[in-house]
């Protein structure tokens, strides 16, 4: 036997000790469940690139939310799948108070006032061009887009949104939304800023779910370059100064360093979006028998939290809650 004063394995020798010394624990309170909404009644449309995830009509979405609440998931981020006939250059439908999305928000808050609703502020689900801003001669207009985002956020706040989440990456939108909301008395409505949102290949399945892929070009003139970290600090400084209540990093797993960077440097809660492509990769590998999907889910979510995320938006939310129960 060799003489070793320090044997780290002692603290790994039983489940009781391992759990006692665990530095990171995950709970359903940490999770936000993104969900897809569609027109109609009794509609469930499974999304082929996202096993176990569907688009729901409002009536079935309510049932799904009720199940999640019973499992301890309390925060939801619905996204609307908008029919093509409602899409135009200016995303006009996005601020129609009788549209699918505000209607769903009102219904959810009516039946489940205790649920926290985070609504998406961006033009792409409503844009005929599939972009997050107004397109003019192939360019994305920044300041003109803010006006539409302001109307959209107000419509969502009026419908009962607890937190609005601008996912568009236009400059100045957090400050602009704060001003618009406050002017109408919505000082209690929070802003979760998509602060460091990267131009990522991992959004593919989400764009299938919403049929929202850009009709031309890409999103590189507004979403961040995956090569950059300091720029995330700049975005975070701006969003914090403009009044954001949460700073988000998106995607999550390829950007754990950015999560840590923001968590170390800002006193605001950091959110991480474990996006559709990250979900799809684990599901695909698990379906092939190449990895243990359940363990990969828990390991990924734990790693995102360990990196410094206070909350995680994840399509695994319900499955994780079910896994915790057993
Ligand atoms: C767009 C938006 C995207 C996602 C959330 N909001 C995609 C995009 O920027 O094209 C992606 C989420 C995911 O992949 O799970 N405003």
Coordinates of N, CA and C and ligand atoms in Angstrom, one line a residue, residues 34 36 50 79 120-125 130-132 165-169 194 197-207 210 212-214 219 222-223 248 250-251 273-279 313 315, ligand 1:
X34 N -40.1 25.2 -23.0 CA -40.5 25.8 -24.2 C -41.6 24.9 -24.9
X36 N -44.7 24.5 -28.1 CA -45.2 25.0 -29.4 C -46.7 24.9 -29.5
X50 N -37.9 16.4 -33.2 CA -37.9 16.6 -31.8 C -38.8 15.5 -31.1
X79 N -44.3 29.2 -27.9 CA -44.0 29.8 -29.1 C -45.1 29.5 -30.1
X120 N -42.3 35.1 -26.2 CA -41.3 35.4 -27.2 C -41.5 36.7 -28.0
X121 N -40.6 37.6 -27.9 CA -40.7 38.8 -28.7 C -39.7 38.8 -29.8
X122 N -40.2 38.5 -31.0 CA -39.3 38.5 -32.2 C -40.3 38.4 -33.4
X123 N -39.9 38.9 -34.6 CA -40.8 38.8 -35.7 C -40.8 37.5 -36.4
X124 N -39.8 36.7 -36.3 CA -39.7 35.5 -37.2 C -40.9 34.6 -37.3
X125 N -41.6 34.3 -36.3 CA -42.7 33.4 -36.5 C -43.8 34.0 -37.3
X130 N -39.2 35.3 -42.8 CA -38.5 34.4 -41.8 C -37.3 35.0 -41.1
X131 N -37.4 36.4 -41.0 CA -36.3 37.0 -40.2 C -36.8 37.7 -39.0
X132 N -35.9 38.0 -38.1 CA -36.3 38.6 -36.8 C -36.5 40.1 -36.9
X165 N -39.6 38.0 -23.5 CA -38.2 37.6 -23.8 C -37.9 37.9 -25.3
X166 N -37.2 39.0 -25.5 CA -36.8 39.4 -26.8 C -35.7 38.5 -27.3
X167 N -36.0 37.7 -28.4 CA -35.0 36.8 -29.0 C -34.5 37.2 -30.3
X168 N -34.7 38.5 -30.6 CA -34.4 39.0 -31.9 C -33.0 39.5 -32.2
X169 N -32.3 40.0 -31.1 CA -31.0 40.5 -31.2 C -30.8 41.8 -32.0
X194 N -32.4 37.7 -24.5 CA -31.6 36.8 -25.2 C -30.3 37.6 -25.4
X197 N -27.0 35.5 -28.0 CA -27.6 34.6 -28.9 C -26.8 34.4 -30.1
X198 N -26.3 33.2 -30.3 CA -25.3 33.0 -31.4 C -26.0 32.6 -32.7
X199 N -25.4 32.9 -33.8 CA -25.9 32.4 -35.1 C -25.5 30.9 -35.2
X200 N -26.4 30.1 -34.8 CA -26.1 28.7 -34.5 C -26.8 27.7 -35.5
X201 N -26.1 26.6 -35.8 CA -26.7 25.5 -36.6 C -27.7 24.7 -35.7
X202 N -27.7 24.9 -34.4 CA -28.5 24.1 -33.5 C -30.0 24.5 -33.4
X203 N -30.4 25.5 -34.2 CA -31.8 25.9 -34.2 C -32.7 25.2 -35.2
X204 N -32.1 24.3 -36.0 CA -32.8 23.7 -37.1 C -34.1 23.1 -36.7
X205 N -34.2 22.2 -35.7 CA -35.5 21.6 -35.4 C -36.6 22.6 -34.9
X206 N -36.1 23.6 -34.3 CA -37.1 24.7 -33.8 C -37.7 25.4 -35.1
X207 N -36.9 25.6 -36.1 CA -37.4 26.3 -37.3 C -38.4 25.3 -38.0
X210 N -41.7 25.6 -36.1 CA -42.5 26.9 -36.3 C -42.6 27.2 -37.8
X212 N -40.3 28.5 -39.6 CA -39.8 29.9 -39.4 C -38.4 30.1 -40.0
X213 N -37.9 29.2 -40.8 CA -36.6 29.4 -41.4 C -36.5 30.6 -42.2
X214 N -35.4 31.3 -42.2 CA -35.2 32.5 -43.1 C -35.4 32.1 -44.6
X219 N -28.8 34.6 -40.4 CA -29.0 35.6 -39.3 C -27.8 36.2 -38.8
X222 N -27.3 39.8 -37.3 CA -27.8 40.2 -35.9 C -27.4 39.2 -34.8
X223 N -27.4 37.9 -35.1 CA -27.0 37.0 -34.1 C -25.5 36.9 -34.0
X248 N -29.6 35.9 -21.0 CA -29.6 34.5 -21.5 C -28.5 34.3 -22.4
X250 N -27.4 31.4 -25.4 CA -28.1 30.5 -26.3 C -27.3 30.2 -27.5
X251 N -27.1 29.0 -27.9 CA -27.4 27.7 -27.2 C -26.6 27.6 -25.9
X273 N -30.4 28.6 -22.7 CA -31.3 27.9 -23.6 C -30.7 26.7 -24.2
X274 N -31.1 25.5 -23.7 CA -30.7 24.2 -24.2 C -31.5 24.0 -25.4
X275 N -31.0 24.3 -26.6 CA -31.9 24.5 -27.8 C -32.3 23.2 -28.5
X276 N -33.1 23.4 -29.5 CA -33.7 22.2 -30.2 C -32.7 21.2 -30.7
X277 N -31.6 21.8 -31.3 CA -30.6 20.9 -31.9 C -29.9 20.1 -30.9
X278 N -29.7 20.7 -29.7 CA -29.0 19.9 -28.6 C -29.9 18.8 -28.1
X279 N -31.2 19.1 -28.1 CA -32.2 18.1 -27.7 C -32.2 17.0 -28.7
X313 N -33.8 26.8 -20.0 CA -34.9 26.5 -20.9 C -34.6 25.2 -21.6
X315 N -36.2 21.5 -23.6 CA -37.3 20.6 -24.1 C -37.4 19.3 -23.3
Ligands
LIG1 C1 -36.0 33.1 -33.1 C2 -35.8 32.0 -32.2 C3 -35.1 30.9 -32.5 C4 -35.1 30.0 -31.4 C5 -35.8 30.7 -30.4 N1 -36.3 31.9 -30.9 C6 -34.4 30.4 -33.8 C7 -33.7 31.4 -34.6 O1 -33.1 32.4 -34.1 O2 -33.8 31.2 -35.8 C8 -34.4 28.7 -31.3 C9 -34.8 27.8 -30.2 C10 -34.3 26.4 -30.4 O3 -33.6 26.1 -31.3 O4 -34.7 25.6 -29.5 N2 -36.4 34.3 -32.7

